[in-house]
mmCIF file of C-alpha atoms in Angstrom:
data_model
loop_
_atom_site.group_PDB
_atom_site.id
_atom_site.type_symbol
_atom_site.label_atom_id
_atom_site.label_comp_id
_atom_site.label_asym_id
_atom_site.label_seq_id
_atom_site.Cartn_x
_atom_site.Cartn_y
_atom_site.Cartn_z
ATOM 1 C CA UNK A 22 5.886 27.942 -13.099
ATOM 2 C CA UNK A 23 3.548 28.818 -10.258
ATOM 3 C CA UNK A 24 0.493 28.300 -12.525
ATOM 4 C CA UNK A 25 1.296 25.145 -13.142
ATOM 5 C CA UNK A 26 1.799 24.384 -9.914
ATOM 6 C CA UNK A 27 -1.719 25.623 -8.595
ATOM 7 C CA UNK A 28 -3.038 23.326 -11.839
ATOM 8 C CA UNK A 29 -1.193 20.755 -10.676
ATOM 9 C CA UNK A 30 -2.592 20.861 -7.097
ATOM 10 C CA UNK A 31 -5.858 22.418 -7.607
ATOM 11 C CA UNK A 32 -5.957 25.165 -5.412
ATOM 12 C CA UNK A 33 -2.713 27.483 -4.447
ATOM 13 C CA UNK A 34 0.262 25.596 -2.617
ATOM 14 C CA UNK A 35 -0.535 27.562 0.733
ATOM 15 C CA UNK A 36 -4.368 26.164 0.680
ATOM 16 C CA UNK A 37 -3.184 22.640 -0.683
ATOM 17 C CA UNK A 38 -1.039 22.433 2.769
ATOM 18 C CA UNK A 39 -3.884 23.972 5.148
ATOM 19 C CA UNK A 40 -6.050 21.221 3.137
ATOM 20 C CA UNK A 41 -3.426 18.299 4.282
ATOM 21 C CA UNK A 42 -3.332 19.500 7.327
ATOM 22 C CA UNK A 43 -6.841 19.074 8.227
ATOM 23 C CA UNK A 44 -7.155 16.249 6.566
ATOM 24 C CA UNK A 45 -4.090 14.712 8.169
ATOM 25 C CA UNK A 46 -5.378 16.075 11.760
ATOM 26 C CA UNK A 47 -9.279 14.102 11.040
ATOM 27 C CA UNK A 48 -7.779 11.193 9.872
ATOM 28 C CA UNK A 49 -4.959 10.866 12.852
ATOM 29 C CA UNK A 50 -7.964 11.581 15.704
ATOM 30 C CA UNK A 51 -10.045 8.513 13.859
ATOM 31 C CA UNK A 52 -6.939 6.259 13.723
ATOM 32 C CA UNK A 53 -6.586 7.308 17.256
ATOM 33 C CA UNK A 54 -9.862 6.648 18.250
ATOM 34 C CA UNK A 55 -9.885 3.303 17.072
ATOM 35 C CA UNK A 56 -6.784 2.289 17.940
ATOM 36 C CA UNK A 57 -5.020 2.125 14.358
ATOM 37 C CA UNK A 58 -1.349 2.074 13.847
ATOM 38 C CA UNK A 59 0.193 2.751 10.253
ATOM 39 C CA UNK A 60 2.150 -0.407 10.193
ATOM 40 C CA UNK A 61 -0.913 -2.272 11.579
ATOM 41 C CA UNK A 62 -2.600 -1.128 8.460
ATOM 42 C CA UNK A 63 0.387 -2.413 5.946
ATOM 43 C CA UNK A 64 0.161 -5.880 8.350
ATOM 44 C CA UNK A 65 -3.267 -6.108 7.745
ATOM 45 C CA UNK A 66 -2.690 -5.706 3.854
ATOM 46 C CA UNK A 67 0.218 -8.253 3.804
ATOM 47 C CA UNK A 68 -1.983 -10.382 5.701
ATOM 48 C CA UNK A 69 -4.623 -10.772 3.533
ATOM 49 C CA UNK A 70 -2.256 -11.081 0.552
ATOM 50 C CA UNK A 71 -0.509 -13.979 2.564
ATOM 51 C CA UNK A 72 -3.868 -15.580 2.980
ATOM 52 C CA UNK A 73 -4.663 -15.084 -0.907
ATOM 53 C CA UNK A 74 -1.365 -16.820 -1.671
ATOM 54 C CA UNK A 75 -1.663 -19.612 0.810
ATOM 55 C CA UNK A 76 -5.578 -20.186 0.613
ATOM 56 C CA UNK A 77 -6.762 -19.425 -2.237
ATOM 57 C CA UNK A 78 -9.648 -17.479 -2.910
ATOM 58 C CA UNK A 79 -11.512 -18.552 0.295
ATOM 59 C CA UNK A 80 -9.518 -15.390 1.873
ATOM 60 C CA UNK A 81 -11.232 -12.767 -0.532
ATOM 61 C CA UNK A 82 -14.455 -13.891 2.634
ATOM 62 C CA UNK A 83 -12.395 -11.201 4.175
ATOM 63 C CA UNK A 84 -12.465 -8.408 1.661
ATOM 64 C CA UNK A 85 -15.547 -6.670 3.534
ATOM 65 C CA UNK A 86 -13.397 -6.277 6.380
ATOM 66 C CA UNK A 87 -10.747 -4.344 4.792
ATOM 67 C CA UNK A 88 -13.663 -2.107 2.828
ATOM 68 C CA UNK A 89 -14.936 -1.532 6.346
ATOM 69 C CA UNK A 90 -11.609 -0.610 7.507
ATOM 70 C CA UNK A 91 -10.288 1.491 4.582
ATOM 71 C CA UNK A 92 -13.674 3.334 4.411
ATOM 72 C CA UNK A 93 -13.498 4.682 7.965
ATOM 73 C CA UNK A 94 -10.459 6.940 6.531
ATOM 74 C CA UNK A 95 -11.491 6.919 3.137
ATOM 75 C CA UNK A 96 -15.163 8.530 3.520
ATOM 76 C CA UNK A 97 -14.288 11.372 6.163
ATOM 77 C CA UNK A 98 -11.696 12.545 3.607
ATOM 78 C CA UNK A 99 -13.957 12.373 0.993
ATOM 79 C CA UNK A 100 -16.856 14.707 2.836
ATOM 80 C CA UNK A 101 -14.246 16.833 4.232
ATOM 81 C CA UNK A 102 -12.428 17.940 1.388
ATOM 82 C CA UNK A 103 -16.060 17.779 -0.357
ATOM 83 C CA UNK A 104 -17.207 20.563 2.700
ATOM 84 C CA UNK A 105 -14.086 22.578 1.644
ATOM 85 C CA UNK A 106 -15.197 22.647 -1.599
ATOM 86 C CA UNK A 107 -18.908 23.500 -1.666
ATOM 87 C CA UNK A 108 -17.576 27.177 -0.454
ATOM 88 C CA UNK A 109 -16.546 27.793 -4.131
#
């Protein structure tokens, strides 16, 4: 059962949760920094599907704004857990 686990997760469960951990630290200092909310994040999503709906495609002008946004917690992640593992 445990190996299956530690397939499932990639590493060992202690190591998955230190991983989270960071991550979850890095990614709450940037949201920090900048001011983010969670549930600014979901209004920002419903927004731009309410503007889809009710405009049309003239709302997708805004899709590079949302890239912008996601990749600030996207690409940290990525190096990060990337850093953790160019050890092995």
């Amino acid at each position: 059962m445990s190996d299956q686990v530690n397939k499932f997760l990639g590493d060992s469960l202690g190591r998955t949760i230190v991983k989270l951990i960071v991550v979850s630290l890095i990614v709450g200092f940037v949201m920090s920094i900048f001011g983010w909310r969670p549930m600014e994040l979901v209004y920002y999503v419903r927004h731009f599907i309410l503007d889809l709906w009710y405009r049309g495609f003239a709302a997708l002008g805004s899709i590079g704004d949302y890239l912008v946004l996601g990749a600030t917690i996207v690409v940290p992640a990525f190096i990060l857990l990337r850093l953790l593992n160019f050890r092995r």
